[in-house]
Amino acid sequence: MEERKLAEKIAYFKRLSAIQAEENGDDAYDAEEQAHRERCKTFHNATSTSSRAKSPAPSVTGLRKPGTVSQPLPCPDSSQGSDDLEIIKVTPRNRSSRPGAAGIADKTPNVEEEIIPESAHPDPKPAHSFLHPLLRPRMTRQTSGLTSDNSPSTSTAKRKKQARLKLLPENQQIFRGLRFYYIPNDDANRVRAAQITKARERGASWVRTLKEATHVIVDEGLTYQDIKSDLMSDSSSPGKVIVNANYPIDCVIHRILLNPNQEKYVRNLRVAETPPSPNPSSLPASAQASSNSLEIKRKQRKRSRKDQELPPETQSDYGEPLQNNTPSIAPVTTIAAALVEDELSQYIGLVQGNSLYLEMPLEEEEDSAQSEATKDDEAESGSESSKDESSRKKKRRTREKIQLSQEDTTWQDSFACMKGGTRGAAVDNPNAATIELLQLMVGMYEHRDDWRCKSYRRAITALRQQTRKITTAKEAMKLPGIGKSLAAKIEEIAADGRLRKLEHAQQRPENKILNLFLKVYGVGIGQANKWVSQGYRTLEDLREKAKLSTNQRIGIEHFDDLNERIPRWEVEALAAVVREAAGDIDASVEFIIGGSYRRGSDSSGDIDLIITKKRTRSSQNLLPFLEKLIKRLTDDGFLTAALASFSGNTKKGHGSKWHGCCVLPETAFPKDKGKYRPIWRRIDLLLVPETELGAALIYFTGNDIFNRSIRLLASKKGLRLNQRGLFKDVLRGKRGVTYTEGDPLEGRDEKRIFELLGVKWREPHERWC
DNA sequence: ATTCAGCCGGA
DNA sequence: TCCGGC
DNA sequence: GAAT
Ligand SMILES: O=c1ccn([C@H]2C[C@H](O)[C@@H](COP(=O)(O)OP(=O)(O)OP(=O)(O)O)O2)c(=O)[nH]1
Ligand SMILES: [Mg+2]
């Protein structure tokens, strides 16, 4: 309808554009896993748990129709009395304006997008105090599950197409788990409709009853008197956040949840007698804005987006002060060394952030100087590959030298560390504290933002290689893979030993719940988000109320077992059981234990078994054998569940793997291991023909980061490496293109693949990245 | 603005 | 196709 | 998040 006024349109677009930026910082975190991996690795030894996930993807929020679910918990979090979740206490701009230059005074950087410390508490009172405790009205009809994306199609049934709401990437899910109720609660107004969409894209659920809401968003212009009846009609719990429409808009702009108690968001929405707290921070934005501008500038520029309002928040500041300070610290040679990396190392760095593990500092291992050097050389002389190597080479050379000197000790140490556990690592590393916190950040971003995760890991690797403590951002920025943002965080940690962003995220209840759900086998970020949005908070909620896939059901029922690590001896015992059964079926079949076991880890997250046989050219050749084996082991009670079988080999070819669960039989349980207790374990079987064994070994030995890095290296050289072999790349037609997989170069011999790639051979235990 | 590995199985 | 997983 |  064109009838709208120009002004209205302008305003509409303005809001729209403003809304689009954001980011958040929260996430789930698997601290345990992370910690474990670290430990394992190198200084820790090995392995990580199986973590899941990776995809960045958002998903459509689930829709469940009303009524299907039994009620989600009415109340979102435990902490309801005040604001739930993490939020910034004050909108950034305000803060900056704080008298006395608050930011500086604290010395805490204001931080980028994150929160403010609790120190400054603006709100004197919980805005909603006046609300009644819930009345528990008969809200019969409410769909309990409504959640997520569902639209509450309210009276004005205008919505319809929202069926397919596309969620923004994980990093922008600032409203995850929150349930918004609008007053009026419809999208008849275009501006409001846009706001609702923006909120939903960021993880908010639009609910249709006040009762289920965590946040009540009141249109501007309405006052407490206007909404009073609404609030009373449905019981409103005291913990609900009631704010005007500017609140979600500002949150979107700043990419973080802000403190909803600021006066500008509750103005006229509270009972008269409760004047909003006079907080300095709550000053009008305009005033503050000016003050901030300077500080922020840098960041602002960076963001440069449409938005522009800016991000006062972010800022931070660290930058400037830091630079000044810098001089105190001396740049060290080590830094220079760190800068250099060899080719594979570099790729490892590039790849390193994703999902799961990260472990070692490859420094020693990887580098063990030799490998690197060799690799480079080969690449260089060898042949083609040198695309971008020239530049790298240079660097590398320098590093190489340095490494060589260290080599002896380093290599050994790393080896010891890996297996031994703690020793090496922590030890001398002056940046241990920083690494630890950054590691926790990795855990927080896991599943949410693979690339960011990767960047953190890469930074950690760089820090590990330092022999001196990095205390300033300026210094940190010299390291490869560390940019402005990470440098600022490193400085923050060095300065006060903590990282606000991390603390903030850790406190957010939904992150804890999300993290819990993500540990369930078969549950990824998409499903976990939906469940959190629906209000589920425990595994029992899922078990009883959620709709679960077959695998998820198993994951929940055996949650503890499946999240427990498997001691090395048990991996061997389990493999022995399989081998024995196989011997009766076809004695010529061979088994190779891969995964973290092959890399020498003391414990593994699962058992990875390669099943191969001489003279086989296709995994299909082994299918009959596998079927018999599975049947036999299942009958014996060894295999307890099938999570992903090769069932009827589906379309794309190779039905080559089998994933399931198994339990060590008591008869195979060593007497010296204490009392027997059956524990469900994850087991992955991979069928590999002799012609693909080398590639399969590389793949199944990992670790994942190593695989990704070597695959990346291959692609940079115009080749393609996958679990079946190394191929000459074929152009893929835009549409995947089935044929042409490229000519196989090698698949049979693991070492030969390394050679063809120009990568120096690395023993499995040297593949922790 | 693009890239960050490449693939398999289930629904 | 998307999701979860290796 | 960083590098390109
Ligand atoms: O995203 C991934 C995950 C795994 N792998 C490969 C490498 C890995 O070593 C192997 C087995 O996977 P698993 O998840 O079992 O990892 P792991 O290295 O064996 O560690 P864990 O001890 O957790 O089992 O599959 C990949 O290539 N990409
Ligand atoms: Mg494994």
CSV table of N, CA and C in Angstrom, one decimal, chain A residues 190-303:
chain,number,residue,atom,x,y,z
A,190,ARG,N,3.9,-2.1,9.8
A,190,ARG,CA,5.1,-2.6,9.1
A,190,ARG,C,6.3,-2.4,9.9
A,191,VAL,N,6.4,-1.4,10.6
A,191,VAL,CA,7.6,-1.2,11.4
A,191,VAL,C,7.7,-2.3,12.4
A,192,ARG,N,6.6,-2.5,13.1
A,192,ARG,CA,6.7,-3.6,14.1
A,192,ARG,C,6.9,-4.9,13.5
A,193,ALA,N,6.3,-5.1,12.4
A,193,ALA,CA,6.5,-6.4,11.7
A,193,ALA,C,8.0,-6.6,11.4
A,194,ALA,N,8.6,-5.6,11.0
A,194,ALA,CA,10.0,-5.7,10.7
A,194,ALA,C,10.8,-5.9,11.9
A,195,GLN,N,10.4,-5.3,13.0
A,195,GLN,CA,11.2,-5.5,14.2
A,195,GLN,C,11.0,-6.9,14.7
A,196,ILE,N,9.8,-7.4,14.5
A,196,ILE,CA,9.6,-8.8,15.0
A,196,ILE,C,10.4,-9.7,14.2
A,197,THR,N,10.5,-9.5,12.9
A,197,THR,CA,11.3,-10.3,12.1
A,197,THR,C,12.8,-10.3,12.5
A,198,LYS,N,13.2,-9.1,12.7
A,198,LYS,CA,14.6,-8.9,13.1
A,198,LYS,C,14.9,-9.7,14.4
A,199,ALA,N,14.0,-9.6,15.3
A,199,ALA,CA,14.2,-10.2,16.6
A,199,ALA,C,14.2,-11.8,16.4
A,200,ARG,N,13.3,-12.2,15.5
A,200,ARG,CA,13.2,-13.7,15.3
A,200,ARG,C,14.4,-14.2,14.6
A,201,GLU,N,14.9,-13.4,13.7
A,201,GLU,CA,16.1,-13.8,13.0
A,201,GLU,C,17.3,-14.0,13.9
A,202,ARG,N,17.2,-13.3,15.0
A,202,ARG,CA,18.3,-13.3,16.0
A,202,ARG,C,18.0,-14.3,17.1
A,203,GLY,N,17.1,-15.1,16.9
A,203,GLY,CA,16.8,-16.1,17.9
A,203,GLY,C,15.6,-15.9,18.9
A,204,ALA,N,15.0,-14.8,18.8
A,204,ALA,CA,13.8,-14.6,19.7
A,204,ALA,C,12.6,-15.4,19.2
A,205,SER,N,11.8,-15.7,20.1
A,205,SER,CA,10.6,-16.4,19.7
A,205,SER,C,9.5,-15.3,19.9
A,206,TRP,N,8.6,-15.4,19.0
A,206,TRP,CA,7.5,-14.4,19.2
A,206,TRP,C,6.3,-15.2,19.8
A,207,VAL,N,6.0,-14.9,20.9
A,207,VAL,CA,4.9,-15.7,21.6
A,207,VAL,C,3.6,-15.0,21.6
A,208,ARG,N,2.6,-15.7,21.7
A,208,ARG,CA,1.3,-15.0,21.6
A,208,ARG,C,0.6,-14.8,22.9
A,209,THR,N,1.2,-15.3,24.0
A,209,THR,CA,0.6,-15.0,25.2
A,209,THR,C,1.7,-14.4,26.2
A,210,LEU,N,1.2,-13.5,27.0
A,210,LEU,CA,2.1,-12.8,27.9
A,210,LEU,C,2.8,-13.8,28.8
A,211,LYS,N,2.0,-14.7,29.2
A,211,LYS,CA,2.5,-15.7,30.2
A,211,LYS,C,3.8,-16.3,29.8
A,212,GLU,N,3.9,-16.7,28.5
A,212,GLU,CA,5.2,-17.4,28.2
A,212,GLU,C,6.3,-16.5,27.8
A,213,ALA,N,6.0,-15.2,27.7
A,213,ALA,CA,7.1,-14.3,27.4
A,213,ALA,C,8.2,-14.1,28.4
A,214,THR,N,9.3,-13.8,27.9
A,214,THR,CA,10.4,-13.4,28.9
A,214,THR,C,10.5,-11.9,28.8
A,215,HIS,N,10.1,-11.4,27.7
A,215,HIS,CA,10.3,-9.9,27.4
A,215,HIS,C,9.0,-9.4,26.8
A,216,VAL,N,8.6,-8.3,27.3
A,216,VAL,CA,7.4,-7.7,26.8
A,216,VAL,C,7.8,-6.4,26.1
A,217,ILE,N,7.5,-6.3,24.8
A,217,ILE,CA,8.0,-5.2,24.0
A,217,ILE,C,6.8,-4.3,23.8
A,218,VAL,N,6.8,-3.1,24.3
A,218,VAL,CA,5.7,-2.2,24.2
A,218,VAL,C,6.0,-1.1,23.1
A,219,ASP,N,5.0,-0.9,22.3
A,219,ASP,CA,5.1,0.1,21.3
A,219,ASP,C,5.4,1.4,21.9
A,220,GLU,N,6.2,2.2,21.2
A,220,GLU,CA,6.5,3.5,21.7
A,220,GLU,C,5.2,4.3,21.8
A,221,GLY,N,5.2,5.1,22.7
A,221,GLY,CA,4.0,5.9,22.9
A,221,GLY,C,3.0,5.4,23.9
A,222,LEU,N,3.1,4.1,24.1
A,222,LEU,CA,2.2,3.6,25.1
A,222,LEU,C,2.8,3.8,26.5
A,223,THR,N,1.9,3.9,27.4
A,223,THR,CA,2.4,4.1,28.8
A,223,THR,C,2.0,3.0,29.7
A,224,TYR,N,2.4,3.1,30.9
A,224,TYR,CA,2.0,2.1,31.8
A,224,TYR,C,0.5,1.9,31.9
A,225,GLN,N,-0.1,3.1,31.8
A,225,GLN,CA,-1.6,3.0,31.9
A,225,GLN,C,-2.2,2.2,30.7
A,226,ASP,N,-1.6,2.4,29.6
A,226,ASP,CA,-2.1,1.7,28.4
A,226,ASP,C,-1.9,0.2,28.5
A,227,ILE,N,-0.8,-0.1,29.1
A,227,ILE,CA,-0.6,-1.6,29.1
A,227,ILE,C,-0.9,-2.3,30.3
A,228,LYS,N,-1.3,-1.5,31.3
A,228,LYS,CA,-1.6,-2.1,32.6
A,228,LYS,C,-2.6,-3.2,32.5
A,229,SER,N,-3.6,-3.0,31.7
A,229,SER,CA,-4.6,-4.1,31.6
A,229,SER,C,-4.1,-5.3,31.0
A,230,ASP,N,-3.2,-5.1,30.1
A,230,ASP,CA,-2.7,-6.3,29.4
A,230,ASP,C,-1.8,-7.1,30.4
A,231,LEU,N,-1.1,-6.3,31.1
A,231,LEU,CA,-0.2,-7.0,32.1
A,231,LEU,C,-0.9,-7.7,33.1
A,232,MET,N,-2.0,-7.1,33.6
A,232,MET,CA,-2.7,-7.8,34.6
A,232,MET,C,-3.5,-9.0,34.1
A,233,SER,N,-3.9,-8.9,32.9
A,233,SER,CA,-4.8,-9.9,32.5
A,233,SER,C,-4.2,-11.3,32.5
A,234,ASP,N,-3.0,-11.3,32.0
A,234,ASP,CA,-2.4,-12.6,32.1
A,234,ASP,C,-1.4,-12.5,33.2
A,235,SER,N,-1.2,-13.4,33.8
A,235,SER,CA,-0.4,-13.2,35.0
A,235,SER,C,0.9,-12.8,34.4
A,236,SER,N,1.5,-12.0,35.0
A,236,SER,CA,2.9,-11.7,34.5
A,236,SER,C,3.8,-12.0,35.6
A,237,SER,N,4.8,-12.7,35.3
A,237,SER,CA,5.6,-13.0,36.4
A,237,SER,C,6.5,-11.8,36.7
A,238,PRO,N,7.0,-11.8,37.8
A,238,PRO,CA,7.8,-10.7,38.2
A,238,PRO,C,9.1,-10.6,37.4
A,239,GLY,N,9.5,-11.7,36.9
A,239,GLY,CA,10.8,-11.6,36.2
A,239,GLY,C,10.7,-11.1,34.8
A,240,LYS,N,9.6,-10.8,34.3
A,240,LYS,CA,9.5,-10.4,33.0
A,240,LYS,C,10.1,-9.0,32.7
A,241,VAL,N,10.7,-8.9,31.6
A,241,VAL,CA,11.3,-7.7,31.2
A,241,VAL,C,10.3,-6.9,30.4
A,242,ILE,N,10.1,-5.7,30.8
A,242,ILE,CA,9.1,-4.9,30.1
A,242,ILE,C,9.8,-3.7,29.5
A,243,VAL,N,9.9,-3.5,28.3
A,243,VAL,CA,10.6,-2.4,27.7
A,243,VAL,C,9.9,-1.9,26.5
A,244,ASN,N,10.3,-0.7,26.0
A,244,ASN,CA,9.7,-0.2,24.8
A,244,ASN,C,10.4,-0.7,23.6
A,245,ALA,N,9.8,-0.4,22.5
A,245,ALA,CA,10.4,-0.9,21.2
A,245,ALA,C,11.8,-0.5,20.9
A,246,ASN,N,12.3,0.4,21.6
A,246,ASN,CA,13.7,0.8,21.3
A,246,ASN,C,14.7,-0.2,21.8
A,247,TYR,N,14.2,-0.9,22.8
A,247,TYR,CA,15.2,-1.8,23.4
A,247,TYR,C,15.7,-2.9,22.4
A,248,PRO,N,14.8,-3.6,21.8
A,248,PRO,CA,15.3,-4.6,20.9
A,248,PRO,C,16.1,-4.0,19.7
A,249,ILE,N,15.7,-2.8,19.3
A,249,ILE,CA,16.3,-2.2,18.2
A,249,ILE,C,17.8,-1.9,18.6
A,250,ASP,N,17.9,-1.3,19.8
A,250,ASP,CA,19.3,-1.0,20.3
A,250,ASP,C,20.1,-2.2,20.4
A,251,CYS,N,19.5,-3.3,20.9
A,251,CYS,CA,20.2,-4.5,21.1
A,251,CYS,C,20.8,-5.0,19.7
A,252,VAL,N,19.9,-4.9,18.7
A,252,VAL,CA,20.3,-5.3,17.4
A,252,VAL,C,21.5,-4.4,16.9
A,253,ILE,N,21.3,-3.2,17.1
A,253,ILE,CA,22.4,-2.3,16.7
A,253,ILE,C,23.7,-2.6,17.3
A,254,HIS,N,23.6,-2.8,18.6
A,254,HIS,CA,24.8,-3.0,19.3
A,254,HIS,C,25.3,-4.5,19.3
A,255,ARG,N,24.5,-5.2,18.8
A,255,ARG,CA,24.8,-6.6,18.7
A,255,ARG,C,24.9,-7.3,20.0
A,256,ILE,N,24.3,-6.9,21.0
A,256,ILE,CA,24.4,-7.5,22.2
A,256,ILE,C,23.2,-7.2,23.1
A,257,LEU,N,22.9,-8.0,24.0
A,257,LEU,CA,21.8,-7.7,24.9
A,257,LEU,C,22.2,-6.6,25.8
A,258,LEU,N,21.4,-5.6,25.8
A,258,LEU,CA,21.7,-4.5,26.7
A,258,LEU,C,20.9,-4.6,28.0
A,259,ASN,N,21.2,-3.7,28.8
A,259,ASN,CA,20.5,-3.7,30.1
A,259,ASN,C,19.1,-3.1,29.8
A,260,PRO,N,18.1,-3.8,30.1
A,260,PRO,CA,16.8,-3.4,29.8
A,260,PRO,C,16.2,-2.4,30.8
A,261,ASN,N,16.9,-2.2,31.8
A,261,ASN,CA,16.4,-1.4,32.9
A,261,ASN,C,16.8,0.1,32.7
A,262,GLN,N,17.4,0.4,31.7
A,262,GLN,CA,17.8,1.8,31.5
A,262,GLN,C,16.5,2.6,31.3
A,263,GLU,N,16.6,3.7,31.8
A,263,GLU,CA,15.4,4.6,31.7
A,263,GLU,C,14.8,4.7,30.4
A,264,LYS,N,15.6,4.9,29.4
A,264,LYS,CA,15.1,5.1,28.1
A,264,LYS,C,14.3,3.9,27.6
A,265,TYR,N,14.4,2.8,28.1
A,265,TYR,CA,13.6,1.7,27.7
A,265,TYR,C,12.4,1.4,28.5
A,266,VAL,N,12.4,2.0,29.6
A,266,VAL,CA,11.2,1.7,30.5
A,266,VAL,C,10.4,3.0,30.8
A,267,ARG,N,10.8,4.0,30.2
A,267,ARG,CA,10.1,5.3,30.4
A,267,ARG,C,8.6,5.1,30.2
A,268,ASN,N,8.0,5.6,31.1
A,268,ASN,CA,6.5,5.5,31.1
A,268,ASN,C,5.9,4.1,31.2
A,269,LEU,N,6.7,3.2,31.4
A,269,LEU,CA,6.2,1.9,31.5
A,269,LEU,C,6.2,1.3,32.9
A,270,ARG,N,6.6,2.2,33.8
A,270,ARG,CA,6.6,1.7,35.1
A,270,ARG,C,5.6,2.4,35.9
A,271,VAL,N,5.3,1.9,37.0
A,271,VAL,CA,4.3,2.5,37.8
A,271,VAL,C,4.8,3.9,38.2
A,272,ALA,N,3.9,4.8,38.2
A,272,ALA,CA,4.3,6.2,38.5
A,272,ALA,C,5.3,6.4,39.6
A,273,GLU,N,4.9,5.8,40.7
A,273,GLU,CA,5.8,6.1,41.8
A,273,GLU,C,7.2,5.6,41.7
A,274,THR,N,7.5,4.8,40.9
A,274,THR,CA,8.8,4.4,40.8
A,274,THR,C,9.5,5.1,39.7
A,275,PRO,N,10.2,6.0,40.1
A,275,PRO,CA,10.9,6.8,39.1
A,275,PRO,C,12.1,5.9,38.7
A,276,PRO,N,12.4,6.1,37.5
A,276,PRO,CA,13.5,5.3,37.0
A,276,PRO,C,14.7,5.7,37.7
A,277,SER,N,15.6,4.9,37.9
A,277,SER,CA,16.7,5.3,38.6
A,277,SER,C,17.4,6.3,37.8
A,278,PRO,N,17.9,7.2,38.6
A,278,PRO,CA,18.6,8.2,38.0
A,278,PRO,C,20.0,7.7,37.8
A,279,ASN,N,20.2,7.2,36.7
A,279,ASN,CA,21.5,6.7,36.6
A,279,ASN,C,22.2,7.5,35.6
A,280,PRO,N,23.3,7.8,35.8
A,280,PRO,CA,24.0,8.6,34.8
A,280,PRO,C,24.0,7.9,33.5
A,281,SER,N,24.1,6.7,33.6
A,281,SER,CA,24.2,6.1,32.3
A,281,SER,C,23.0,6.2,31.5
A,282,SER,N,21.9,6.4,32.2
A,282,SER,CA,20.7,6.5,31.4
A,282,SER,C,20.5,7.8,30.7
A,283,LEU,N,21.5,8.6,30.6
A,283,LEU,CA,21.3,9.8,30.0
A,283,LEU,C,20.8,9.6,28.6
A,284,PRO,N,20.4,10.6,28.0
A,284,PRO,CA,19.9,10.5,26.6
A,284,PRO,C,21.1,10.2,25.8
A,285,ALA,N,20.8,9.5,24.9
A,285,ALA,CA,21.9,9.1,24.0
A,285,ALA,C,22.6,10.2,23.4
A,286,SER,N,22.0,11.1,23.0
A,286,SER,CA,22.6,12.1,22.3
A,286,SER,C,23.8,12.7,23.0
A,287,ALA,N,23.6,13.0,24.2
A,287,ALA,CA,24.7,13.6,25.0
A,287,ALA,C,25.9,12.7,25.0
A,288,GLN,N,25.6,11.5,25.3
A,288,GLN,CA,26.7,10.6,25.4
A,288,GLN,C,27.3,10.4,24.2
A,289,ALA,N,26.6,10.3,23.2
A,289,ALA,CA,27.2,9.9,21.9
A,289,ALA,C,28.4,10.7,21.6
A,290,SER,N,28.2,11.9,21.9
A,290,SER,CA,29.3,12.7,21.5
A,290,SER,C,30.6,12.3,22.2
A,291,SER,N,30.5,12.1,23.4
A,291,SER,CA,31.7,11.8,24.1
A,291,SER,C,32.3,10.5,23.6
A,292,ASN,N,31.4,9.6,23.3
A,292,ASN,CA,32.0,8.4,22.9
A,292,ASN,C,32.7,8.4,21.6
A,293,SER,N,32.2,9.2,20.8
A,293,SER,CA,32.7,9.1,19.5
A,293,SER,C,34.2,9.0,19.4
A,294,LEU,N,34.8,9.7,20.1
A,294,LEU,CA,36.3,9.6,20.0
A,294,LEU,C,36.8,8.3,20.4
A,295,GLU,N,36.4,7.8,21.4
A,295,GLU,CA,36.9,6.6,21.8
A,295,GLU,C,36.7,5.5,20.8
A,296,ILE,N,35.6,5.5,20.4
A,296,ILE,CA,35.3,4.5,19.5
A,296,ILE,C,35.7,4.5,18.2
A,297,LYS,N,36.1,5.5,17.8
A,297,LYS,CA,36.3,5.7,16.5
A,297,LYS,C,36.9,4.6,15.7
A,298,ARG,N,37.8,4.0,16.2
A,298,ARG,CA,38.4,3.0,15.4
A,298,ARG,C,37.5,2.0,15.1
A,299,LYS,N,36.9,1.5,16.1
A,299,LYS,CA,36.0,0.5,15.8
A,299,LYS,C,34.9,0.8,14.9
A,300,GLN,N,34.5,2.0,15.1
A,300,GLN,CA,33.4,2.4,14.3
A,300,GLN,C,33.7,2.2,12.9
A,301,ARG,N,34.8,2.7,12.6
A,301,ARG,CA,35.2,2.7,11.3
A,301,ARG,C,35.1,1.4,10.7
A,302,LYS,N,35.6,0.5,11.5
A,302,LYS,CA,35.6,-0.8,11.0
A,302,LYS,C,34.3,-1.3,10.7
A,303,ARG,N,33.4,-1.1,11.5
A,303,ARG,CA,32.1,-1.6,11.2
A,303,ARG,C,31.5,-0.9,10.2
